[in-house]
Each structure stands twice: as structure tokens, then as C-alpha cells.
Short mmCIF file of C-alpha atoms and ligand atoms in Angstrom, two decimals:
data_model
loop_
_atom_site.label_atom_id
_atom_site.label_comp_id
_atom_site.label_asym_id
_atom_site.label_seq_id
_atom_site.Cartn_x
_atom_site.Cartn_y
_atom_site.Cartn_z
CA MET T 872 18.78 -21.15 -28.02
CA SER T 873 15.44 -20.59 -29.73
CA VAL T 874 12.30 -19.97 -27.73
CA PRO T 875 9.31 -22.13 -28.70
CA LEU T 876 6.35 -20.03 -29.81
CA LYS T 877 2.89 -21.19 -30.79
CA VAL T 878 1.74 -18.73 -33.38
CA LEU T 879 -1.54 -18.54 -35.23
CA ILE T 880 -1.06 -16.68 -38.51
CA VAL T 881 -4.17 -15.08 -39.94
CA GLU T 882 -3.03 -14.46 -43.48
CA ASP T 883 -4.18 -15.39 -46.97
CA SER T 884 -0.77 -15.21 -48.57
CA GLU T 885 1.60 -18.11 -48.00
CA ASP T 886 4.54 -15.92 -48.98
CA ASP T 887 3.68 -13.27 -46.42
CA ALA T 888 3.29 -15.96 -43.77
CA ALA T 889 6.74 -17.28 -44.66
CA LEU T 890 8.14 -13.76 -44.25
CA LEU T 891 6.60 -13.48 -40.80
CA LEU T 892 8.00 -16.85 -39.76
CA ARG T 893 11.46 -15.91 -41.02
CA GLN T 894 11.38 -12.74 -38.91
CA LEU T 895 10.31 -14.66 -35.85
CA LYS T 896 13.13 -17.18 -36.32
CA ARG T 897 15.61 -14.35 -36.76
CA GLY T 898 14.32 -12.87 -33.54
CA GLY T 899 15.17 -16.05 -31.64
CA TYR T 900 11.86 -17.90 -31.79
CA GLU T 901 11.13 -21.43 -32.89
CA PRO T 902 7.56 -21.09 -34.15
CA ALA T 903 5.04 -23.93 -34.15
CA TRP T 904 2.41 -22.41 -36.42
CA GLU T 905 -0.77 -22.72 -38.35
CA ARG T 906 -2.09 -20.40 -41.03
CA VAL T 907 -5.80 -19.58 -41.37
CA ASP T 908 -7.63 -17.15 -43.63
CA THR T 909 -11.29 -17.64 -42.72
CA ALA T 910 -13.35 -17.27 -39.55
CA GLU T 911 -14.25 -20.98 -39.58
CA ALA T 912 -10.59 -22.03 -39.84
CA MET T 913 -9.61 -19.68 -37.00
CA ARG T 914 -12.52 -20.92 -34.89
CA SER T 915 -11.38 -24.52 -35.19
CA ALA T 916 -7.71 -23.51 -34.61
CA LEU T 917 -8.76 -21.81 -31.36
CA GLN T 918 -10.85 -24.80 -30.35
CA GLU T 919 -8.14 -27.31 -31.06
CA GLY T 920 -4.92 -25.63 -30.06
CA THR T 921 -3.42 -23.23 -27.56
CA TRP T 922 -1.66 -20.17 -28.93
CA ASP T 923 0.88 -17.72 -27.56
CA VAL T 924 0.24 -15.05 -30.13
CA VAL T 925 -1.93 -14.26 -33.16
CA ILE T 926 -0.43 -12.34 -36.06
CA ALA T 927 -3.11 -11.10 -38.45
CA ASP T 928 -3.12 -9.43 -41.83
CA TYR T 929 -5.36 -6.37 -41.71
CA SER T 930 -7.59 -7.37 -44.56
CA MET T 931 -7.98 -10.52 -46.61
CA PRO T 932 -10.56 -11.46 -49.21
CA ARG T 933 -12.53 -13.63 -46.77
CA PHE T 934 -11.41 -12.46 -43.33
CA SER T 935 -9.87 -9.52 -41.48
CA ALA T 936 -7.88 -8.60 -38.36
CA PRO T 937 -10.92 -6.89 -36.71
CA ALA T 938 -12.99 -10.05 -37.30
CA ALA T 939 -10.16 -12.15 -35.81
CA LEU T 940 -10.15 -9.87 -32.75
CA LYS T 941 -13.88 -10.33 -32.34
CA LEU T 942 -13.41 -14.08 -32.44
CA LEU T 943 -10.73 -13.95 -29.72
CA LYS T 944 -13.10 -11.93 -27.55
CA GLU T 945 -15.91 -14.37 -28.24
CA PHE T 946 -13.66 -17.20 -27.00
CA GLY T 947 -12.68 -15.10 -23.95
CA LEU T 948 -9.02 -15.58 -24.77
CA ASP T 949 -6.27 -13.22 -23.63
CA ILE T 950 -3.92 -13.86 -26.55
CA PRO T 951 -2.04 -10.88 -27.95
CA LEU T 952 -3.01 -10.07 -31.53
CA ILE T 953 -0.54 -8.16 -33.65
CA VAL T 954 -1.82 -6.64 -36.87
CA VAL T 955 0.48 -6.67 -39.88
CA SER T 956 -0.51 -4.75 -42.94
CA GLY T 957 0.70 -3.37 -46.25
CA THR T 958 -0.58 0.16 -46.26
CA VAL T 959 -3.32 1.30 -44.00
CA GLY T 960 -4.12 4.83 -42.90
CA GLU T 961 -3.39 5.98 -39.39
CA ASP T 962 -7.08 6.26 -38.52
CA VAL T 963 -7.65 2.59 -39.34
CA ALA T 964 -4.59 1.65 -37.30
CA VAL T 965 -5.94 3.61 -34.31
CA ALA T 966 -9.40 2.07 -34.67
CA THR T 967 -7.87 -1.43 -34.76
CA MET T 968 -5.81 -0.78 -31.65
CA ARG T 969 -8.92 0.57 -29.92
CA ALA T 970 -10.77 -2.61 -30.85
CA GLY T 971 -8.16 -4.55 -28.88
CA ALA T 972 -5.19 -5.21 -31.18
CA HIS T 973 -1.97 -5.18 -29.21
CA ASP T 974 0.36 -3.82 -31.85
CA TYR T 975 0.33 -2.66 -35.43
CA LEU T 976 3.18 -3.23 -37.89
CA LEU T 977 3.67 -2.41 -41.54
CA LYS T 978 4.89 -5.23 -43.74
CA ASP T 979 7.96 -3.25 -44.69
CA SER T 980 9.08 -2.90 -41.07
CA LEU T 981 8.85 -6.54 -40.01
CA THR T 982 12.15 -6.35 -38.08
CA ARG T 983 9.95 -4.96 -35.31
CA LEU T 984 7.92 -8.17 -35.22
CA ALA T 985 10.03 -10.29 -32.84
CA PRO T 986 10.53 -7.47 -30.29
CA ALA T 987 6.78 -6.72 -30.48
CA VAL T 988 5.97 -10.39 -29.79
CA GLU T 989 8.43 -10.43 -26.88
CA ARG T 990 6.85 -7.32 -25.35
CA GLU T 991 3.32 -8.65 -25.75
CA LEU T 992 4.22 -11.99 -24.17
CA ARG T 993 5.75 -10.15 -21.22
CA GLU T 994 2.57 -8.12 -20.86
CA VAL T 995 0.46 -11.26 -20.95
CA GLU T 996 2.53 -12.56 -18.03
CA VAL T 997 1.98 -9.31 -16.13
CA ARG T 998 -1.75 -9.42 -16.84
CA LYS T 999 -1.92 -13.06 -15.75
CA ALA T 1000 -0.02 -12.30 -12.52
CA ARG T 1001 -2.31 -9.33 -11.81
CA LYS T 1002 -5.43 -11.38 -12.46
CA GLN T 1003 -4.11 -14.15 -10.21
CA ALA T 1004 -3.32 -11.61 -7.47
CA GLU T 1005 -6.84 -10.16 -7.76
CA GLU T 1006 -8.41 -13.61 -7.59
CA ASP T 1007 -6.24 -14.47 -4.57
CA LEU T 1008 -7.31 -11.23 -2.90
CA VAL T 1009 -10.99 -11.91 -3.51
CA LEU T 1010 -10.52 -15.42 -2.07
CA ARG T 1011 -8.73 -14.06 0.97
CA VAL T 1012 -11.38 -11.39 1.55
CA GLU T 1013 -14.11 -14.04 1.28
CA GLU T 1014 -12.20 -16.25 3.69
CA LEU T 1015 -11.77 -13.38 6.12
CA ALA T 1016 -15.45 -12.48 5.89
CA ARG T 1017 -16.34 -16.13 6.54
CA SER T 1018 -14.06 -16.46 9.54
CA ASN T 1019 -15.29 -13.09 10.84
CA ALA T 1020 -18.87 -14.27 10.54
CA GLU T 1021 -17.95 -17.50 12.34
CA LEU T 1022 -16.29 -15.53 15.14
CA GLU T 1023 -19.32 -13.28 15.47
CA GLN T 1024 -21.58 -16.30 15.54
CA PHE T 1025 -19.33 -17.81 18.22
CA ALA T 1026 -19.42 -14.58 20.27
CA TYR T 1027 -23.18 -14.58 19.95
CA VAL T 1028 -23.63 -18.17 21.14
CA ALA T 1029 -21.03 -17.79 23.89
CA SER T 1030 -22.46 -14.55 25.27
CA HIS T 1031 -25.97 -15.88 25.00
CA ASP T 1032 -25.18 -19.13 26.84
CA LEU T 1033 -23.00 -17.46 29.48
CA GLN T 1034 -25.86 -15.28 30.63
CA GLU T 1035 -27.76 -17.87 32.62
CA PRO T 1036 -24.86 -19.27 34.71
CA LEU T 1037 -23.69 -15.71 35.28
CA ARG T 1038 -27.12 -14.68 36.46
CA ILE T 1039 -27.07 -17.54 38.97
CA ILE T 1040 -23.59 -16.58 40.17
CA THR T 1041 -24.47 -12.90 40.69
CA THR T 1042 -27.79 -13.63 42.38
CA HIS T 1043 -26.27 -16.18 44.76
CA CYS T 1044 -23.23 -14.07 45.50
CA ASP T 1045 -25.60 -11.29 46.46
CA LEU T 1046 -27.56 -13.66 48.68
CA LEU T 1047 -24.30 -14.84 50.21
CA ARG T 1048 -23.29 -11.28 50.95
CA ILE T 1049 -26.62 -10.45 52.58
CA ARG T 1050 -26.50 -13.66 54.62
CA CYS T 1051 -22.86 -13.48 55.70
CA GLU T 1052 -22.03 -9.78 55.97
CA GLY T 1053 -20.68 -9.13 59.46
CA ARG T 1054 -20.80 -12.77 60.45
CA LEU T 1055 -17.39 -13.66 59.09
CA ASP T 1056 -14.27 -11.57 59.51
CA ALA T 1057 -13.67 -8.31 57.54
CA GLU T 1058 -11.37 -10.07 55.08
CA ALA T 1059 -14.08 -12.55 54.17
CA ASP T 1060 -16.54 -9.67 53.63
CA ASP T 1061 -14.00 -8.11 51.26
CA TYR T 1062 -13.64 -11.36 49.35
CA ILE T 1063 -17.38 -11.63 48.90
CA ASN T 1064 -17.57 -8.01 47.76
CA PHE T 1065 -14.82 -8.60 45.17
CA VAL T 1066 -16.69 -11.58 43.80
CA VAL T 1067 -19.98 -9.66 43.67
CA HIS T 1068 -18.33 -6.76 41.84
CA ALA T 1069 -16.44 -8.95 39.40
CA ALA T 1070 -19.51 -11.05 38.63
CA THR T 1071 -21.66 -7.94 38.14
CA ARG T 1072 -19.08 -6.47 35.78
CA MET T 1073 -18.83 -9.72 33.89
CA ARG T 1074 -22.58 -9.74 33.49
CA ALA T 1075 -22.46 -6.22 32.05
CA LEU T 1076 -19.66 -7.24 29.65
CA VAL T 1077 -21.49 -10.34 28.51
CA LYS T 1078 -24.76 -8.44 28.13
CA ASP T 1079 -23.10 -5.80 25.93
CA LEU T 1080 -21.22 -8.43 23.96
CA LEU T 1081 -24.55 -10.13 23.31
CA THR T 1082 -26.07 -6.83 22.12
CA TYR T 1083 -23.08 -6.36 19.81
CA SER T 1084 -23.24 -9.86 18.37
CA ARG T 1085 -27.00 -9.57 17.92
CA VAL T 1086 -26.38 -6.65 15.58
CA ALA T 1087 -23.40 -8.42 13.98
CA VAL T 1088 -25.19 -11.66 13.19
CA SER T 1089 -28.38 -9.65 12.77
CA GLU T 1090 -30.43 -12.16 14.73
CA ASN T 1091 -33.77 -10.76 13.66
CA GLY T 1092 -32.54 -9.41 10.35
CA THR T 1093 -32.13 -5.71 9.92
CA ARG T 1094 -35.60 -4.22 9.55
CA LEU T 1095 -35.60 -1.35 7.10
CA GLU T 1096 -38.39 1.18 7.15
CA ARG T 1097 -38.92 4.89 6.67
CA ILE T 1098 -38.20 6.44 10.03
CA ASP T 1099 -38.35 9.96 11.32
CA CYS T 1100 -34.99 10.52 13.00
CA GLU T 1101 -36.44 13.18 15.32
CA ARG T 1102 -38.78 10.59 16.79
CA VAL T 1103 -35.96 8.08 17.12
CA LEU T 1104 -33.79 10.73 18.79
CA ASN T 1105 -36.55 11.55 21.28
CA ASP T 1106 -36.85 7.86 22.19
CA ALA T 1107 -33.09 7.68 22.71
CA LEU T 1108 -33.19 10.84 24.88
CA ALA T 1109 -36.02 9.37 26.95
CA ASN T 1110 -33.82 6.32 27.66
CA LEU T 1111 -31.01 8.66 28.70
CA SER T 1112 -33.20 10.93 30.83
CA ALA T 1113 -31.65 9.81 34.14
CA SER T 1114 -28.10 10.69 33.12
CA ILE T 1115 -29.25 13.86 31.34
CA SER T 1116 -30.77 15.21 34.54
CA GLU T 1117 -28.01 13.83 36.78
CA LYS T 1118 -25.35 15.65 34.72
CA ALA T 1119 -27.55 18.67 33.91
CA ALA T 1120 -26.81 18.01 30.26
CA ILE T 1121 -28.21 20.17 27.47
CA VAL T 1122 -28.96 18.31 24.24
CA THR T 1123 -29.92 20.30 21.14
CA HIS T 1124 -30.44 19.21 17.56
CA ASP T 1125 -30.89 20.32 13.95
CA PRO T 1126 -34.07 19.37 12.12
CA LEU T 1127 -33.48 15.67 11.44
CA PRO T 1128 -34.45 13.89 8.23
CA THR T 1129 -36.56 10.85 7.51
CA VAL T 1130 -34.35 7.94 6.44
CA THR T 1131 -34.72 4.29 5.53
CA ALA T 1132 -33.17 2.38 8.42
CA ASP T 1133 -33.76 -0.09 11.21
CA PRO T 1134 -35.57 1.89 13.94
CA VAL T 1135 -34.25 -0.18 16.87
CA GLN T 1136 -30.67 0.04 15.65
CA MET T 1137 -30.91 3.77 14.94
CA GLU T 1138 -32.22 4.40 18.44
CA GLN T 1139 -29.32 2.39 19.84
CA LEU T 1140 -26.88 4.37 17.68
CA PHE T 1141 -28.13 7.76 18.91
CA GLN T 1142 -28.31 6.48 22.46
CA ASN T 1143 -24.72 5.19 22.50
CA LEU T 1144 -23.24 8.31 20.92
CA ILE T 1145 -25.22 10.79 23.03
CA GLY T 1146 -24.68 8.62 26.13
CA ASN T 1147 -20.92 8.84 25.58
CA ALA T 1148 -21.11 12.58 24.87
CA ILE T 1149 -22.78 13.03 28.25
CA LYS T 1150 -20.59 10.51 30.09
CA PHE T 1151 -17.17 11.74 28.98
CA HIS T 1152 -17.58 15.33 30.15
CA GLY T 1153 -15.03 17.50 31.90
CA ASP T 1154 -15.64 20.05 34.63
CA VAL T 1155 -18.56 21.81 32.95
CA PRO T 1156 -21.99 20.27 32.36
CA PRO T 1157 -22.28 18.43 29.06
CA GLU T 1158 -23.59 20.28 26.01
CA VAL T 1159 -24.42 18.01 23.10
CA HIS T 1160 -25.59 18.91 19.63
CA VAL T 1161 -26.97 16.42 17.12
CA GLY T 1162 -26.60 17.66 13.55
CA ALA T 1163 -27.65 16.39 10.13
CA ARG T 1164 -26.93 17.68 6.65
CA LYS T 1165 -27.24 16.27 3.17
CA LYS T 1166 -23.92 15.65 1.52
CA ARG T 1167 -24.19 14.41 -2.04
CA SER T 1168 -26.01 11.06 -1.84
CA ASP T 1169 -25.61 10.69 1.94
CA TRP T 1170 -27.02 12.10 5.11
CA LEU T 1171 -24.17 13.16 7.36
CA PHE T 1172 -25.09 13.04 11.04
CA SER T 1173 -22.95 14.44 13.83
CA VAL T 1174 -22.98 14.24 17.60
CA ALA T 1175 -20.80 16.98 19.05
CA ASP T 1176 -19.91 17.44 22.71
CA ASN T 1177 -17.85 19.74 24.90
CA GLY T 1178 -16.28 16.86 26.83
CA ILE T 1179 -12.79 15.57 27.53
CA GLY T 1180 -11.95 14.80 23.90
CA ILE T 1181 -9.99 11.85 22.45
CA ASP T 1182 -6.44 11.61 21.20
CA ARG T 1183 -6.30 10.80 17.46
CA GLN T 1184 -3.91 7.92 18.11
CA TYR T 1185 -6.84 5.92 19.54
CA GLU T 1186 -8.81 6.27 16.33
CA ASP T 1187 -8.88 2.53 15.53
CA LYS T 1188 -8.88 1.33 19.10
CA ILE T 1189 -12.09 2.90 20.35
CA PHE T 1190 -14.31 1.26 17.73
CA ALA T 1191 -13.15 -2.24 18.70
CA VAL T 1192 -14.97 -4.45 21.20
CA PHE T 1193 -13.94 -4.01 24.88
CA GLN T 1194 -11.49 -1.21 24.05
CA ARG T 1195 -11.63 1.70 26.49
CA LEU T 1196 -9.29 4.54 27.24
CA HIS T 1197 -10.22 4.80 30.92
CA LYS T 1198 -10.30 2.61 33.96
CA GLN T 1199 -13.63 1.91 35.62
CA GLY T 1200 -14.40 4.53 38.24
CA ARG T 1201 -14.92 8.00 36.89
CA TYR T 1202 -16.16 6.76 33.53
CA PRO T 1203 -17.92 3.42 33.84
CA GLY T 1204 -18.54 1.27 30.77
CA THR T 1205 -17.69 -1.92 28.95
CA GLY T 1206 -16.04 -0.58 25.78
CA VAL T 1207 -18.66 -2.10 23.49
CA GLY T 1208 -20.83 0.96 22.72
CA LEU T 1209 -18.82 2.32 19.81
CA ALA T 1210 -18.25 -1.15 18.36
CA ILE T 1211 -22.04 -1.51 18.25
CA CYS T 1212 -22.33 1.94 16.58
CA LYS T 1213 -19.79 0.94 13.94
CA LYS T 1214 -21.58 -2.33 13.21
CA ILE T 1215 -24.96 -0.57 12.92
CA VAL T 1216 -23.64 2.15 10.61
CA GLU T 1217 -21.79 -0.35 8.41
CA ARG T 1218 -24.86 -2.58 8.19
CA HIS T 1219 -26.69 0.45 6.82
CA GLY T 1220 -24.00 1.09 4.21
CA GLY T 1221 -22.44 4.07 6.00
CA ARG T 1222 -19.22 5.07 7.73
CA ILE T 1223 -18.43 6.32 11.24
CA TRP T 1224 -15.51 8.40 12.46
CA PHE T 1225 -14.68 11.21 14.87
CA GLU T 1226 -12.84 14.47 15.07
CA SER T 1227 -11.54 15.59 18.41
CA GLU T 1228 -8.89 17.39 20.35
CA PRO T 1229 -8.09 16.28 23.89
CA GLY T 1230 -9.69 18.74 26.28
CA ASN T 1231 -11.79 20.35 23.56
CA GLY T 1232 -14.72 18.03 22.97
CA SER T 1233 -15.39 15.45 20.30
CA THR T 1234 -17.64 15.19 17.28
CA PHE T 1235 -18.68 11.77 16.09
CA TYR T 1236 -19.88 11.63 12.48
CA PHE T 1237 -21.77 8.93 10.69
CA SER T 1238 -23.13 8.77 7.18
CA LEU T 1239 -26.20 6.98 5.88
CA PRO T 1240 -27.14 6.61 2.22
CA ALA T 1241 -30.04 9.01 1.54
CA GLU T 1242 -31.67 6.75 -1.03
CA ARG T 1243 -31.43 3.07 -0.50
CA ARG T 1244 -32.74 -0.27 -1.51
CA GLN T 1245 -35.21 -1.83 0.87
CA SER T 1246 -33.06 -4.70 2.14
CA LEU T 1247 -29.58 -5.08 3.60
P1 LIG J 2432 -17.54 2.75 26.87
O1 LIG J 2432 -18.30 4.03 26.75
O2 LIG J 2432 -18.32 1.66 27.48
O3 LIG J 2432 -16.21 2.93 27.49
P2 LIG J 2432 -17.40 2.86 24.00
O4 LIG J 2432 -17.12 1.77 23.03
O5 LIG J 2432 -18.71 3.57 23.89
O6 LIG J 2432 -17.23 2.21 25.42
O7 LIG J 2432 -16.24 3.92 23.90
C1 LIG J 2432 -14.89 3.49 23.86
C2 LIG J 2432 -13.98 4.55 24.42
O8 LIG J 2432 -13.96 5.68 23.54
C3 LIG J 2432 -14.44 5.12 25.74
O9 LIG J 2432 -13.99 4.32 26.82
C4 LIG J 2432 -13.81 6.50 25.74
O10 LIG J 2432 -12.47 6.41 26.14
C5 LIG J 2432 -13.82 6.88 24.27
N1 LIG J 2432 -14.98 7.77 23.97
C6 LIG J 2432 -16.12 7.41 23.35
N2 LIG J 2432 -16.92 8.48 23.18
C7 LIG J 2432 -16.28 9.54 23.70
C8 LIG J 2432 -16.58 10.95 23.80
N3 LIG J 2432 -17.73 11.46 23.36
N4 LIG J 2432 -15.65 11.73 24.40
C9 LIG J 2432 -14.50 11.22 24.84
N5 LIG J 2432 -14.14 9.92 24.77
C10 LIG J 2432 -15.02 9.09 24.20
#
């Protein structure tokens, strides 16, 4: 059975066109065709019809295959164009292929025409499928980004609105404990203590979730300015001074650069990473080093510690909200700190990761573009 084929023949000779059609029929096609030999005629053929393939003579008195290719491009059409020619040098053939022709045949080897058409039509299908897949992917990514943004917005509103009732619960539980301690039996005292602890922990979780979602939905926008990282680091260390002296931690640093970033978020980033480096220490006092070096177009920062280390298998887990590797007790926390770090770094166009060996300390790295535009 013949395969229908809509073919636009760009050819000034009726006889040559007939030859082409005969070859196509022999190859199993049933061509519906039109012959044009000027740009105007091809333009109106493209406007009026849909075509599976264009077969073009290389040069005609009033038109040419390269001009036909240009026209296809101008129309934004992905229709294979096969050049057929009497005698043309190899260099012209190469130039025509480079300009976008899909195949090049000599008139004396027209038996190759039908297989060439078949191959080009298959490739059009592949290109179409790939384009469709790419468009689907873009749509899915956009959808994901939208639903992520909605979730972050939801987390923001929820954590924000939960704060007040939680504050009332913790305050009144505390009052209840003060008022009732020793007046009821020991079991009742335990119950009250459980409630106080749970409510206090919930408040900490909600507070950190709110901090995270503030960065995620960027409540106040991310404020970019030139900041001296040494100054930001010193502010972060001042906030950590209680745990630094409690743990007898030593924090050293390289000379740090000036970068374009949000000062509040950068302080939070240093504070979270150094806070963790101090918190997750082993038997010896924490030693932390903050490094920075230029690597191509980025600044690469590092926060290295001599602490308990992290197993590589938790690589993805620790950067997610509420994910911790330890129970409360020895290492208190909510599991939000690194998620905040990741959000901050990503908002600044960088990447965050760690290298570590359990028992042998960890180094957290993050990159920031050295040169950047002024908005995020
Ligand atoms: P939190 O510190 O509140 O537990 P984070 O999100 O900051 O939450 O960290 C997630 C988990 O990653 C921690 O519970 C800990 O198990 C691990 N972690 C983070 N930083 C370090 C570090 N410097 N050394 C060892 N473990 C770490």
C-alpha cells in the first residue's frame, strides 16, 4: 500500500519534477504535490498548504535551494529539505548541508530519493518527540516550582499563625507548673512537665520553620549589597559567643572577601554552619576553620571542624527540613539549620555540600558567584 506524502517540489523543469515523482511512487509513496520555481510561489505554497517534505533543485534561473531553505527558516518550519542537483562540487554540497539541507542527491542517483525521504520523515518524528518531551519537562518543572512555592507559602503562613497560640500554651503551662508543682501527686507533676517540654520544643520547631520559610518566600526580598564577609563572620561569632566559651571552641579563618549578598542571610549562614561545627563535637574541644578561595567565577567558602563527622549516606537527608541524625539530648536542635543554609546559598546562585568521614570531622562548602547582578 502506498504511503501518502505531501511534497513541495522546488524545480523549474517539469520533466525533472516528473522524474522525482516517479521515484517517489516507486519507493512506495503516493505523492500529493505542487511544483514551484520562484520565492513568491513557494511562499504562497507554504502559507496555503502543509508539507511533509521539500525537494529542491540546487539552482534555477529564478530561485535556488539555499533561498528555499532560507524561506523555510523564515516560516519557522521544520520540514526536511532534500537538495537534488545535476552536477555540483563537493564544497557547494557541504555548504548547502551546513545551511540546513537534510540530504543531497545527484540527479543520476535518484533511486536514493525514496529512502532519503523515509529517513528524513523518521527524523522529523524523533525531533518532534524530543521537542514535545522538552516542552513537557519545562511544564512539569514550572508546575513543580509553583507547587513548591505554594507549599513554602503555606509553611510560612502556618508557622507564622501557630506562633501566638503556642506562645499562650507554653506560658500557661509554665504558670500551671509553678502553681501546681508539689500540690498534686508526682504523676501529675510529670504530666505537666511533659506538656511543658513538648510545647517548648514545638515552639522551637515552629520558630525555626518560620525562619526557614521567611528565607524561602523571601518575605522582605533578598537585599543585595557589597558586604565584607569578615565583618559578617564577626557578627555571627558574637551571636555564638556563649557556646564558643562553653565548649572552649577555637574558631580561625582565612582572609575573607567582599561579596555581593544579603547581609542578614549571610550572617545566618555562617552562624548555622559554625554553630553546627561547634555543636557536633566529639571528646576534644571544637576547632573550626572558615576558609575562602576564588575558584574560577565563584568564591568557595568552607567551614571545617574536628567533630563527629557525618556518614555520606545522609547527604540528601541533612539538608531537608526537620531531618536530624541524632535524638534530642546530647545534640539539641530542630533539624532546620542546614535547610536554611541551602535555601540561602541557592537564593544567591550558589551550591552547598559537605565532605566528611564519621569520627574525623566535617567540612561544609558553599559557593557564591564572585560577580553578580544586583538583584535575585
Ligand atoms: P540541627 O543542627 O538542628 O540538628 P541541621 O539542619 O543544622 O539541624 O543539621 C542536620 C543534621 O546534620 C544534624 O542533626 C546533624 O546530624 C548533621 N550535622 C550538621 N552539621 C554537622 C557537623 N558539622 N558535624 C556533624 N554532623 C552535622
